[in-house]
Structures are given as C-alpha cells and as structure tokens.
C-alpha cells in the first residue's frame, strides 16, 4: 500500500444562498444521501429548482461520523442489487464528479469465529456470486495473506476460522465525497442552505406543500426527508409514523501510523471493524448502544469491548493511542434494511432507516430517492424497500449481512 | 455510562442491565380482530421520542427482574425507575 496524499481543494465548493420562497423539490438533510439525491435529481431528471436544507452544517451529521466502509456483500437479492448499484456508481463517481475523494478498493474481510459464522459466511459468498457480487471464502491462512497483521493463531479466545472477502470493497474519504457531490449539485443550480432547520410542514389536506423553517416558510412541490437519526422526529411533524428507533453508534481513531493495515477487517462476533485511513489513522467502529438516544455519544463499555477485540485480532495495535472518539445517531428498522419511498402524505417521500450502513449506499440512495421524488414512483431498486413491507410482512432481514449489531 | 437504579437492587452500572425497548405496550386485547395495519403497529412501530421515554430494562446480572425506566433520550438523564405494576411517573401511558 502506498500513502496517497490528500487531494487539493478546488478554488470554490458551493454558494451559500438564502432560501427562496419556493422550490420544485425540497430535500431535508444535507448529508451524503441528501446531497446525492439533489445531484441525481439534477443530473438524471433535469430537476434543478431544488433546495437542500440542513439544520447544522453541510455533511456534519452521520456523514462526518462514519467509518467510510463501502461494500456490497449483502445476503438478500434486494440488498445485493441496491448496494451493488451503489458500488458501481462509486467506481465511476470520482471521474464523473471530477473530484478525487480517495476511493480505495482495498477489499473487505468479514471474519468468521464460530461454526455458525463459517456457515453464514459461505452461504453469503454463494448468494453474492449468484447476484454478480464479487466474493470469496478464505481459509485462515488465506486471510493472513490478505491482512498479515491479523492474528489467525488458534490460540485466541475466538480464533479466526475463515472469512469472506470482497476485493472490490473499500473506503473513501467521506468529507470529500460530500464536498464533491455538493459542488456538482450547486453548479447545476441546487441551493444548499445550511443553518436551516425544518420545524414543521405546510399541508393542504393530506398533501404536503412546503416546510416551516427557522428561516421562514418555503413552499415545495415535493419534499424528501433524508435526516438519518432524526427521521422519525421529523416525520412525526408531518404526521407520519416510522418504524425506526434511533441509537447512538460510536467510532474512534488512533493517532497516525505508517501503513500497516492493507484492507478493511470486520468481525460480527468479537465486534470490531478496522481500516487504516489514507493519512494513517486506524479507524475503528463497534455496535450500537442498546438504548435509544440522540446524544451523539456512546457508552464507554462499548469502546472497551471493541478495543479488547481489536487488540486480540491485531496484537500490533496494543500500543496505539486513541486520538478521538465520537458518535452518530443511526435510525434502525426492525429488519435492518432501509426505507426508501412514498409516505401516507402525498408529495412527501422518505429515505431513512439505513441504520449503521448508510455511507456505502450514498450514491444508490441518492439515485433511487431522486427517481422516486421525480416520478412519484419507486425505482425497481428501491421498490422492495417501501414502508408497506412492515404491513405485508415482506421484510428484508439483513441483520447478518449488516455486520454491525443493531 | 448510565447509572440505573434497579427497584430491588439499587443503583448499578448500565452494563449490568439488558435493554428491552419501549415500555407500556400492551398485548392486543382481541388479537384475532386485528387488521394487518394494526398488527404492523403492534409488532414493528414504537415511539422514538427525543426527550423523556418510558422503556423496559432487565437487571440481567443481578436480580434478573424487568422494570421500567423513564429516561431522557437527548440528555440521557434517568428521570425515574419503577416497577412494572406502577404507572409512568407524572404522566400518561
């Protein structure tokens, strides 16, 4: 692995306009998903009279708080289709957006530590291949070849019994992804409005016609919600109840180290996931806190457990120092799959419930959500992810492939 | 880390407990009469407030009994802990 230098910033990123009185489309939430939605509304559908409203600052929520992992090795057909679409978009986005956001296809290893993990992993490799997703099953010695610093000895508490490997998976520099999308969306006429909190919805009967904000009323032909952890709080203001629960999910980084970790390693069982950022920080995540919360911080015992797991898997990390920890708020659905589609309120659309895995889906979430907003109908890729599935029972249970306990 | 007071054992660290989600969700009185929408509501839809929330916890490494906690999901302040046969302090549900 070579250390790449960070890309130069362009001379300008985006304008900082005041909100206009009305737009064809208002997107709530200027995170990765909101920005990607605006970008594809403009690019794929020619809809540029669009505002993206952000209560804080652009891409300062979960987009700035994730572990930047990109992969598409999900179990079910519906998930494989949408995440693989995302991965294919990731592969061409740096060129399309003319912005190097350091998308690095260094692969992802999902480790197996129990017989059941092994069976689940092998099953998922087969399912992935049937869906055209690159996947391999690796024995412990092959795992060690991919990531030499991994401890694959049989003398650990939870020995590595093998792992799935997706070579096309990887990481990207999350902030730069957001800025790249924002710059292009802005260029095409989209207004990105920061410090603009949606406090209510304007409705005409059962139809949404705009939003109330701390910067005044904004009329909108259609409104799309992309507010991650706060989706249910926001939807409730529009009279829509969502089957999501918000939980803190935390991550941490170490101080900078020389390149030692060539891939991404995830473990469901001992529960840590690690990659090394381009600058050299070890980036680590764990599971969500069990309880509901909006506090953007997590419990200390979760860090303790993830560090214990990391040091057992990577003895070389034992003397690394933690530099910084932080938390994001993830909206978790009962089947660990997202909700993208229409709502009972006309002209109100929702993209939420990505739980712990929204970053990797950013381009596909934007692509399908833009389609749904532009046409009023779901794209074939997001049709299975409708709110109605909780009534019909057609759940897409991805708790296993979601890889993070939630 | 949360400090939660078990009604039987007293104040203990969060790590001694297991979380059980929203409290005061009664089993349907006449299950056979429920529509699909009502079943969906009962099985999958829970409140998710930013603020006070009544939730269930179980003292799994102590007395192993379930009880309710009123907790603020924004500040994480534990406002009350009470037995299952007691009403939510100071309010509805």
Short mmCIF file of C-alpha atoms in Angstrom, two decimals:
data_model
loop_
_atom_site.label_atom_id
_atom_site.label_comp_id
_atom_site.label_asym_id
_atom_site.label_seq_id
_atom_site.Cartn_x
_atom_site.Cartn_y
_atom_site.Cartn_z
CA UNK A 1 0.00 0.00 0.00
CA UNK A 2 1.26 3.44 -0.81
CA UNK A 3 0.28 6.51 1.12
CA UNK A 4 -1.65 8.81 -1.14
CA UNK A 5 -1.56 12.50 -0.45
CA UNK A 6 -4.84 14.26 0.15
CA UNK A 7 -6.32 15.88 -2.92
CA UNK A 8 -6.12 19.63 -3.33
CA UNK A 9 -9.33 21.51 -2.65
CA UNK A 10 -10.90 23.23 -5.60
CA UNK A 11 -10.94 27.03 -5.50
CA UNK A 12 -14.59 27.05 -4.59
CA UNK A 13 -17.06 24.48 -3.34
CA UNK A 14 -20.58 25.91 -3.25
CA UNK A 15 -22.54 29.12 -2.94
CA UNK A 16 -24.23 29.91 0.36
CA UNK A 17 -27.61 31.25 -0.78
CA UNK A 18 -30.59 32.42 1.25
CA UNK A 19 -33.68 30.27 0.82
CA UNK A 20 -36.04 31.32 -1.98
CA UNK A 21 -39.82 31.33 -1.32
CA UNK A 22 -40.46 28.15 -3.27
CA UNK A 23 -38.80 25.19 -4.97
CA UNK A 24 -39.89 22.24 -7.07
CA UNK A 25 -38.22 19.94 -4.56
CA UNK A 26 -37.01 20.47 -1.00
CA UNK A 27 -34.67 17.86 0.46
CA UNK A 28 -34.33 17.88 4.24
CA UNK A 29 -30.84 16.92 5.35
CA UNK A 30 -27.57 17.86 3.62
CA UNK A 31 -25.70 14.70 4.45
CA UNK A 32 -24.39 12.33 1.84
CA UNK A 33 -27.82 10.99 0.97
CA UNK A 34 -29.46 14.40 0.69
CA UNK A 35 -26.63 15.73 -1.46
CA UNK A 36 -26.58 12.63 -3.69
CA UNK A 37 -30.35 12.94 -4.11
CA UNK A 38 -30.01 16.55 -5.20
CA UNK A 39 -27.16 15.66 -7.55
CA UNK A 40 -29.15 12.89 -9.28
CA UNK A 41 -32.35 14.96 -9.36
CA UNK A 42 -30.38 17.46 -11.43
CA UNK A 43 -28.31 15.02 -13.45
CA UNK A 44 -30.77 12.19 -14.15
CA UNK A 45 -34.05 14.08 -14.13
CA UNK A 46 -33.17 17.66 -15.05
CA UNK A 47 -34.79 18.97 -11.87
CA UNK A 48 -32.59 21.80 -10.64
CA UNK A 49 -35.04 24.05 -8.81
CA UNK A 50 -34.08 22.22 -5.64
CA UNK A 51 -33.10 23.23 -2.12
CA UNK A 52 -31.27 21.01 0.33
CA UNK A 53 -31.97 22.24 3.88
CA UNK A 54 -29.57 21.44 6.69
CA UNK A 55 -30.16 22.35 10.32
CA UNK A 56 -26.44 22.28 11.11
CA UNK A 57 -23.66 22.44 8.58
CA UNK A 58 -23.30 20.54 5.34
CA UNK A 59 -22.35 16.90 5.89
CA UNK A 60 -21.79 17.44 9.61
CA UNK A 61 -24.07 14.66 10.86
CA UNK A 62 -23.52 10.96 10.23
CA UNK A 63 -21.65 11.78 7.00
CA UNK A 64 -18.85 13.14 9.20
CA UNK A 65 -19.18 10.36 11.78
CA UNK A 66 -18.96 7.07 9.93
CA UNK A 67 -16.12 4.63 9.31
CA UNK A 68 -16.25 5.17 5.50
CA UNK A 69 -16.56 1.50 4.56
CA UNK A 70 -18.01 0.64 1.14
CA UNK A 71 -19.08 -2.90 0.23
CA UNK A 72 -21.98 -4.72 -1.37
CA UNK A 73 -21.74 -8.25 0.08
CA UNK A 74 -25.31 -8.40 1.39
CA UNK A 75 -27.31 -11.60 1.60
CA UNK A 76 -30.70 -10.96 0.02
CA UNK A 77 -31.32 -10.20 -3.66
CA UNK A 78 -32.94 -6.83 -2.94
CA UNK A 79 -30.00 -5.64 -0.84
CA UNK A 80 -27.33 -7.03 -3.14
CA UNK A 81 -28.98 -5.19 -6.02
CA UNK A 82 -29.08 -1.77 -4.40
CA UNK A 83 -25.66 -1.95 -2.69
CA UNK A 84 -24.02 -3.31 -5.83
CA UNK A 85 -25.60 -0.48 -7.82
CA UNK A 86 -24.01 1.85 -5.27
CA UNK A 87 -20.61 0.20 -5.63
CA UNK A 88 -20.76 0.51 -9.43
CA UNK A 89 -21.61 4.19 -9.04
CA UNK A 90 -18.76 4.67 -6.55
CA UNK A 91 -16.38 3.19 -9.15
CA UNK A 92 -17.16 5.94 -11.64
CA UNK A 93 -18.00 8.89 -9.38
CA UNK A 94 -14.52 10.34 -8.83
CA UNK A 95 -14.18 10.88 -12.58
CA UNK A 96 -17.80 11.92 -13.06
CA UNK A 97 -17.58 14.50 -10.27
CA UNK A 98 -14.01 15.46 -11.22
CA UNK A 99 -13.02 15.24 -7.59
CA UNK A 100 -10.59 12.72 -6.13
CA UNK A 101 -12.20 11.54 -2.92
CA UNK A 102 -9.68 8.74 -2.45
CA UNK A 103 -11.99 5.83 -3.21
CA UNK A 104 -9.71 2.92 -2.48
CA UNK A 105 -10.82 -0.61 -3.40
CA UNK A 106 -8.65 -2.37 -0.86
CA UNK A 107 -11.20 -5.09 -0.13
CA UNK A 108 -13.14 -6.06 2.95
CA UNK A 109 -12.73 -9.17 5.08
CA UNK A 110 -15.69 -10.31 7.19
CA UNK A 111 -14.23 -12.73 9.72
CA UNK A 112 -15.83 -15.92 11.00
CA UNK A 113 -15.12 -17.06 14.56
CA UNK A 114 -17.69 -19.79 15.08
CA UNK A 115 -19.02 -22.70 13.07
CA UNK A 116 -22.23 -20.76 12.53
CA UNK A 117 -20.22 -17.74 11.29
CA UNK A 118 -18.46 -20.06 8.83
CA UNK A 119 -21.73 -21.43 7.51
CA UNK A 120 -23.30 -17.99 7.27
CA UNK A 121 -20.21 -16.63 5.51
CA UNK A 122 -20.08 -19.45 2.95
CA UNK A 123 -23.79 -19.07 2.29
CA UNK A 124 -23.37 -15.36 1.76
CA UNK A 125 -20.45 -15.86 -0.64
CA UNK A 126 -22.65 -18.14 -2.74
CA UNK A 127 -25.55 -15.71 -2.60
CA UNK A 128 -23.24 -12.83 -3.57
CA UNK A 129 -21.88 -14.70 -6.59
CA UNK A 130 -25.37 -15.56 -7.79
CA UNK A 131 -26.06 -11.83 -7.65
CA UNK A 132 -22.93 -10.84 -9.55
CA UNK A 133 -21.20 -9.51 -6.44
CA UNK A 134 -17.52 -10.42 -6.14
CA UNK A 135 -16.99 -12.62 -3.11
CA UNK A 136 -14.58 -15.32 -1.96
CA UNK A 137 -14.38 -17.62 1.01
CA UNK A 138 -10.90 -17.56 2.57
CA UNK A 139 -9.38 -20.08 4.95
CA UNK A 140 -7.36 -18.68 7.89
CA UNK A 141 -4.01 -18.91 6.05
CA UNK A 142 -5.52 -17.04 3.10
CA UNK A 143 -6.97 -14.45 5.46
CA UNK A 144 -3.45 -13.93 6.82
CA UNK A 145 -2.15 -13.35 3.29
CA UNK A 146 -4.68 -10.59 2.69
CA UNK A 147 -4.02 -8.95 6.06
CA UNK A 148 -0.67 -10.08 7.51
CA UNK A 149 -1.09 -8.21 10.81
CA UNK A 150 -4.20 -10.24 11.69
CA UNK A 151 -3.71 -12.81 14.41
CA UNK A 152 -5.04 -16.06 12.90
CA UNK A 153 -3.49 -18.27 15.57
CA UNK A 154 -5.77 -20.92 17.02
CA UNK A 155 -4.71 -19.87 20.50
CA UNK A 156 -7.03 -16.91 20.86
CA UNK A 157 -10.35 -16.78 22.65
CA UNK A 158 -12.26 -16.59 19.36
CA UNK A 159 -9.93 -17.97 16.67
CA UNK A 160 -10.34 -16.80 13.09
CA UNK A 161 -11.91 -19.79 11.32
CA UNK A 162 -12.00 -18.06 7.95
CA UNK A 163 -13.67 -15.11 6.36
CA UNK A 164 -15.49 -13.72 3.38
CA UNK A 165 -13.55 -11.35 1.14
CA UNK A 166 -14.93 -8.82 -1.29
CA UNK A 167 -11.98 -7.43 -3.28
CA UNK A 168 -13.94 -4.52 -4.83
CA UNK A 169 -14.99 -3.18 -1.44
CA UNK A 170 -13.03 -0.42 0.20
CA UNK A 171 -13.10 3.03 1.75
CA UNK A 172 -13.44 6.62 0.57
CA UNK A 173 -12.71 9.97 2.16
CA UNK A 174 -16.17 10.79 3.44
CA UNK A 175 -15.87 14.59 3.73
CA UNK A 176 -14.54 14.82 0.20
CA UNK A 177 -17.41 12.67 -1.09
CA UNK A 178 -19.87 15.15 0.39
CA UNK A 179 -18.00 18.15 -0.97
CA UNK A 180 -17.72 16.55 -4.41
CA UNK A 181 -21.48 15.94 -4.59
CA UNK A 182 -22.24 19.37 -3.12
CA UNK A 183 -20.04 21.17 -5.62
CA UNK A 184 -21.66 19.49 -8.63
CA UNK A 185 -25.20 19.90 -7.28
CA UNK A 186 -24.50 23.58 -6.60
CA UNK A 187 -23.04 24.00 -10.09
CA UNK A 188 -26.26 22.66 -11.57
CA UNK A 189 -28.34 25.19 -9.66
CA UNK A 190 -29.27 23.41 -6.44
CA UNK A 191 -29.42 25.69 -3.38
CA UNK A 192 -27.56 24.19 -0.42
CA UNK A 193 -28.86 26.01 2.65
CA UNK A 194 -27.12 25.47 5.97
CA UNK A 195 -28.35 26.54 9.39
CA UNK A 196 -31.92 25.99 8.23
CA UNK A 197 -33.93 23.71 10.49
CA UNK A 198 -37.30 22.33 9.41
CA UNK A 199 -39.69 22.90 12.31
CA UNK A 200 -42.93 21.87 10.62
CA UNK A 201 -44.71 21.05 7.39
CA UNK A 202 -47.23 23.01 5.36
CA UNK A 203 -50.08 20.78 4.32
CA UNK A 204 -53.12 21.12 2.14
CA UNK A 205 -55.33 18.31 3.33
CA UNK A 206 -53.30 15.13 3.00
CA UNK A 207 -50.72 16.73 0.72
CA UNK A 208 -47.52 18.44 1.75
CA UNK A 209 -46.96 21.81 0.06
CA UNK A 210 -43.92 23.15 1.88
CA UNK A 211 -41.93 23.37 5.06
CA UNK A 212 -41.72 25.71 8.03
CA UNK A 213 -38.14 26.54 8.96
CA UNK A 214 -36.26 28.77 11.34
CA UNK A 215 -35.59 30.89 8.24
CA UNK A 216 -39.22 31.17 7.20
CA UNK A 217 -41.72 29.26 5.10
CA UNK A 218 -40.53 27.53 1.99
CA UNK A 219 -43.08 26.19 -0.49
CA UNK A 220 -42.25 22.95 -2.23
CA UNK A 221 -43.81 20.80 -4.92
CA UNK A 222 -42.31 17.76 -3.28
CA UNK A 223 -40.41 17.16 -0.06
CA UNK A 224 -37.87 14.42 0.53
CA UNK A 225 -36.67 13.54 4.03
CA UNK A 226 -33.07 12.35 4.34
CA UNK A 227 -32.39 13.11 8.00
CA UNK A 228 -30.92 9.79 9.24
CA UNK A 229 -31.10 9.64 13.06
CA UNK A 230 -33.75 12.34 13.26
CA UNK A 231 -36.03 10.88 10.57
CA UNK A 232 -38.80 9.83 12.94
CA UNK A 233 -38.73 13.14 14.83
CA UNK A 234 -39.07 14.98 11.54
CA UNK A 235 -41.68 12.66 10.01
CA UNK A 236 -43.81 12.94 13.13
CA UNK A 237 -44.08 16.69 12.47
CA UNK A 238 -45.64 15.76 9.13
CA UNK A 239 -47.98 13.28 10.80
CA UNK A 240 -46.10 10.19 9.59
CA UNK A 241 -45.06 7.45 12.00
CA UNK A 242 -41.94 5.49 11.03
CA UNK A 243 -40.87 2.07 12.33
CA UNK A 244 -37.39 3.27 13.28
CA UNK A 245 -35.54 3.57 16.55
CA UNK A 246 -32.62 5.96 16.96
CA UNK A 247 -29.47 4.66 18.60
CA UNK A 248 -26.00 6.10 19.23
CA UNK A 249 -23.25 4.43 17.17
CA UNK A 250 -19.71 5.40 18.01
CA UNK A 251 -16.36 5.14 16.34
CA UNK A 252 -12.82 6.15 17.14
CA UNK A 253 -9.49 6.84 15.50
CA UNK A 254 -5.94 6.31 16.67
CA UNK A 255 -3.02 8.60 16.18
CA UNK A 256 -1.29 8.36 12.80
CA UNK A 257 0.72 5.27 11.96
CA UNK A 258 2.69 4.09 8.98
CA UNK A 259 0.68 1.96 6.56
CA UNK A 260 0.26 -1.41 8.25
CA UNK A 261 -3.33 -2.38 7.54
CA UNK A 262 -3.91 -3.06 3.83
CA UNK A 263 -7.65 -3.86 3.78
CA UNK A 264 -10.83 -3.50 5.85
CA UNK A 265 -11.48 -6.10 8.54
CA UNK A 266 -14.87 -6.60 10.14
CA UNK A 267 -15.95 -9.08 12.77
CA UNK A 268 -19.55 -9.62 13.76
CA UNK A 269 -18.65 -11.96 16.52
CA UNK A 270 -15.99 -10.16 18.54
CA UNK A 271 -17.42 -6.96 17.19
CA UNK A 272 -14.95 -4.55 15.83
CA UNK A 273 -14.23 -3.23 12.35
CA UNK A 274 -11.00 -1.61 11.39
CA UNK A 275 -9.39 0.08 8.45
CA UNK A 276 -6.50 2.47 8.10
CA UNK A 277 -7.27 5.88 6.69
CA UNK A 278 -5.11 7.42 3.99
CA UNK A 279 -3.37 9.70 6.48
CA UNK A 280 -2.61 6.73 8.74
CA UNK A 281 -5.22 6.73 11.50
CA UNK A 282 -6.67 3.37 12.44
CA UNK A 283 -10.42 3.86 12.13
CA UNK A 284 -12.50 1.57 14.34
CA UNK A 285 -16.15 1.02 14.95
CA UNK A 286 -18.32 -1.29 17.01
CA UNK A 287 -22.01 -1.93 17.53
CA UNK A 288 -24.74 0.49 18.52
CA UNK A 289 -25.59 1.25 22.12
CA UNK A 290 -28.59 -0.87 23.02
CA UNK A 291 -30.75 2.01 24.19
CA UNK A 292 -32.43 4.77 22.21
CA UNK A 293 -30.56 8.04 22.20
CA UNK A 294 -29.90 11.25 20.35
CA UNK A 295 -26.83 12.35 22.29
CA UNK A 296 -24.13 11.77 19.62
CA UNK A 297 -22.00 9.99 22.16
CA UNK A 298 -21.79 6.35 23.13
CA UNK A 299 -21.20 4.22 26.19
CA UNK A 300 -17.68 3.64 27.39
CA UNK A 301 -18.08 -0.12 27.80
CA UNK A 302 -18.72 -0.42 24.06
CA UNK A 303 -15.32 1.15 23.34
CA UNK A 304 -13.71 -1.11 25.94
CA UNK A 305 -15.08 -4.22 24.25
CA UNK A 306 -14.19 -3.13 20.75
CA UNK A 307 -10.64 -2.25 21.80
CA UNK A 308 -10.24 -5.61 23.53
CA UNK A 309 -11.37 -7.34 20.35
CA UNK A 310 -9.10 -5.18 18.19
CA UNK A 311 -6.02 -5.88 20.28
CA UNK A 312 -6.68 -9.62 20.23
CA UNK A 313 -7.14 -9.62 16.46
CA UNK A 314 -4.29 -7.16 15.83
CA UNK A 315 -1.65 -7.54 18.57
CA UNK A 316 0.37 -4.82 16.82
CA UNK A 317 -2.28 -2.28 17.86
CA UNK A 318 -1.65 -2.81 21.58
CA UNK A 319 0.38 0.35 21.99
CA UNK A 320 -1.62 2.57 19.64
CA UNK A 321 -3.23 5.56 21.31
CA UNK A 322 -6.81 6.62 20.83
CA UNK A 323 -6.90 10.11 19.43
CA UNK A 324 -10.60 10.84 19.24
CA UNK A 325 -13.98 9.16 19.73
CA UNK A 326 -17.35 10.37 18.51
CA UNK A 327 -20.88 9.18 17.98
CA UNK A 328 -23.54 9.40 15.32
CA UNK A 329 -27.25 8.70 15.60
CA UNK A 330 -28.49 5.86 13.43
CA UNK A 331 -32.12 5.06 12.66
CA UNK A 332 -32.65 1.35 12.94
CA UNK A 333 -35.52 -0.57 11.37
CA UNK A 334 -36.91 -3.92 12.53
CA UNK A 335 -35.29 -5.78 9.59
CA UNK A 336 -32.02 -3.79 9.43
CA UNK A 337 -32.90 -2.60 5.92
CA UNK A 338 -33.65 0.96 4.82
CA UNK A 339 -36.96 2.58 3.96
CA UNK A 340 -36.95 4.50 0.67
CA UNK A 341 -40.22 5.51 -0.88
CA UNK A 342 -43.55 7.20 -0.56
CA UNK A 343 -45.38 8.01 2.66
CA UNK A 344 -49.10 8.23 3.51
CA UNK A 345 -48.74 12.00 2.94
CA UNK A 346 -48.88 12.92 -0.74
CA UNK A 347 -45.69 14.50 -2.16
CA UNK A 348 -43.74 13.57 0.97
CA UNK A 349 -41.01 10.99 0.46
CA UNK A 350 -38.72 9.35 2.94
CA UNK A 351 -35.22 7.91 2.80
CA UNK A 352 -34.30 6.57 6.22
CA UNK A 353 -33.60 3.50 8.30
CA UNK A 354 -30.11 2.84 6.94
CA UNK A 355 -29.06 2.01 10.47
CA UNK A 356 -25.33 1.54 10.72
CA UNK A 357 -24.65 1.26 6.98
CA UNK A 358 -25.76 4.35 5.14
CA UNK A 359 -22.42 5.63 3.88
CA UNK A 360 -21.73 2.80 1.46
CA UNK A 361 -25.15 3.27 -0.10
CA UNK A 362 -24.80 7.01 -0.65
CA UNK A 363 -24.91 7.08 -4.47
CA UNK A 364 -27.62 4.42 -4.79
CA UNK A 365 -29.73 6.04 -2.08
CA UNK A 366 -29.48 9.30 -4.00
CA UNK A 367 -30.13 7.63 -7.36
CA UNK A 368 -33.26 5.77 -6.26
CA UNK A 369 -34.60 8.51 -3.98
CA UNK A 370 -34.21 11.08 -6.78
CA UNK A 371 -36.11 8.73 -9.11
CA UNK A 372 -38.89 8.27 -6.56
CA UNK A 373 -39.21 12.01 -5.95
CA UNK A 374 -39.02 12.91 -9.65
CA UNK A 375 -41.55 10.35 -10.85
CA UNK A 376 -43.65 9.78 -7.74
CA UNK A 377 -42.95 6.07 -8.16
CA UNK A 378 -40.21 3.86 -6.74
CA UNK A 379 -37.28 2.77 -8.91
CA UNK A 380 -37.12 -1.05 -9.29
CA UNK A 381 -34.12 -1.00 -6.94
CA UNK A 382 -35.96 0.68 -4.05
CA UNK A 383 -39.45 -0.72 -4.61
CA UNK A 384 -38.83 -3.60 -2.15
CA UNK A 385 -37.70 -1.08 0.48
CA UNK A 386 -41.11 0.57 0.83
CA UNK A 387 -42.74 1.40 4.14
CA UNK A 388 -45.53 -1.06 3.28
CA UNK A 389 -43.31 -4.07 3.87
CA UNK A 390 -43.93 -3.83 7.60
CA UNK A 391 -47.61 -4.40 6.92
CA UNK A 392 -47.27 -7.02 4.17
CA UNK A 393 -44.54 -8.87 6.03
CA UNK A 394 -42.18 -8.84 3.01
CA UNK A 395 -39.22 -7.97 5.23
CA UNK A 396 -35.61 -7.92 4.00
CA UNK A 397 -33.87 -9.29 7.05
CA UNK A 398 -30.25 -8.22 6.80
CA UNK A 399 -29.21 -8.42 10.43
CA UNK A 400 -26.49 -10.91 9.48
CA UNK A 401 -25.03 -9.05 6.50
CA UNK A 402 -25.46 -5.65 8.13
CA UNK A 403 -22.29 -6.66 10.02
CA UNK A 404 -22.84 -4.22 12.89
CA UNK A 405 -25.07 -5.31 15.74
CA UNK A 406 -28.28 -3.33 15.61
CA UNK B 1 -22.16 5.13 31.27
CA UNK B 2 -25.69 5.20 32.60
CA UNK B 3 -26.34 4.71 36.29
CA UNK B 4 -29.69 2.97 36.62
CA UNK B 5 -31.47 2.22 39.87
CA UNK B 6 -32.98 -1.25 39.96
CA UNK B 7 -36.13 -1.07 42.15
CA UNK B 8 -34.89 -4.12 44.05
CA UNK B 9 -31.07 -3.88 44.00
CA UNK B 10 -30.35 -0.17 43.92
CA UNK B 11 -28.09 1.89 41.62
CA UNK B 12 -25.87 -0.13 39.28
CA UNK B 13 -23.90 0.47 36.08
CA UNK B 14 -25.60 0.17 32.72
CA UNK B 15 -23.50 -2.92 31.95
CA UNK B 16 -25.50 -4.95 34.49
CA UNK B 17 -28.69 -4.48 32.53
CA UNK B 18 -30.34 -5.61 29.32
CA UNK B 19 -32.40 -3.13 27.32
CA UNK B 20 -35.95 -4.04 26.33
CA UNK B 21 -37.30 -1.14 24.31
CA UNK B 22 -40.45 0.86 24.85
CA UNK B 23 -42.50 0.21 27.99
CA UNK B 24 -46.29 0.17 28.31
CA UNK B 25 -47.00 -1.60 25.01
CA UNK B 26 -49.94 -3.84 25.86
CA UNK B 27 -50.61 -7.09 24.02
CA UNK B 28 -53.73 -6.65 21.87
CA UNK B 29 -56.90 -7.42 23.76
CA UNK B 30 -58.53 -9.19 20.83
CA UNK B 31 -55.68 -10.41 18.62
CA UNK B 32 -57.98 -12.21 16.18
CA UNK B 33 -59.74 -8.97 15.33
CA UNK B 34 -56.61 -7.02 14.33
CA UNK B 35 -56.09 -5.84 10.77
CA UNK B 36 -52.69 -6.20 9.10
CA UNK B 37 -52.11 -2.50 9.76
CA UNK B 38 -52.87 -2.94 13.46
CA UNK B 39 -50.58 -5.97 13.67
CA UNK B 40 -47.82 -3.99 11.97
CA UNK B 41 -48.37 -1.22 14.50
CA UNK B 42 -48.16 -3.64 17.42
CA UNK B 43 -45.16 -5.62 16.15
CA UNK B 44 -42.97 -3.04 14.41
CA UNK B 45 -43.93 0.52 15.38
CA UNK B 46 -42.61 2.05 18.59
CA UNK B 47 -42.29 5.60 19.83
CA UNK B 48 -38.89 7.17 19.25
CA UNK B 49 -39.05 10.50 21.08
CA UNK B 50 -36.22 12.96 21.54
CA UNK B 51 -36.88 13.59 25.21
CA UNK B 52 -38.49 11.60 28.04
CA UNK B 53 -39.11 7.96 27.08
CA UNK B 54 -40.53 5.13 29.18
CA UNK B 55 -38.58 1.97 28.48
CA UNK B 56 -38.00 -1.50 29.87
CA UNK B 57 -34.74 -2.71 31.38
CA UNK B 58 -33.85 -6.05 32.94
CA UNK B 59 -31.30 -6.44 35.69
CA UNK B 60 -29.67 -9.36 33.90
CA UNK B 61 -26.57 -9.74 36.10
CA UNK B 62 -28.49 -9.03 39.30
CA UNK B 63 -32.00 -9.99 40.34
CA UNK B 64 -32.98 -10.72 36.68
CA UNK B 65 -36.23 -8.82 37.04
CA UNK B 66 -37.77 -6.47 34.49
CA UNK B 67 -38.70 -2.92 35.44
CA UNK B 68 -39.35 0.40 33.74
CA UNK B 69 -37.16 3.45 33.42
CA UNK B 70 -38.17 6.96 32.43
CA UNK B 71 -35.12 8.37 30.65
CA UNK B 72 -34.44 11.45 28.55
CA UNK B 73 -33.08 10.25 25.19
CA UNK B 74 -31.45 13.62 24.47
CA UNK B 75 -29.68 14.24 27.80
CA UNK B 76 -29.55 10.56 28.91
CA UNK B 77 -30.76 11.66 32.35
CA UNK B 78 -32.54 8.84 34.16
CA UNK B 79 -35.67 10.53 35.49
CA UNK B 80 -37.26 7.59 37.31
CA UNK B 81 -37.13 3.83 37.69
CA UNK B 82 -40.27 1.98 38.71
CA UNK B 83 -41.84 -1.45 38.89
CA UNK B 84 -43.90 -2.90 36.03
CA UNK B 85 -47.10 -2.66 38.10
CA UNK B 86 -46.57 1.05 38.72
CA UNK B 87 -47.78 3.76 36.34
CA UNK B 88 -45.42 6.01 34.41
CA UNK B 89 -44.47 8.76 36.87
CA UNK B 90 -46.04 12.12 36.25
CA UNK B 91 -47.90 11.41 33.08
CA UNK B 92 -49.76 9.41 30.54
CA UNK B 93 -49.03 5.88 29.34
#
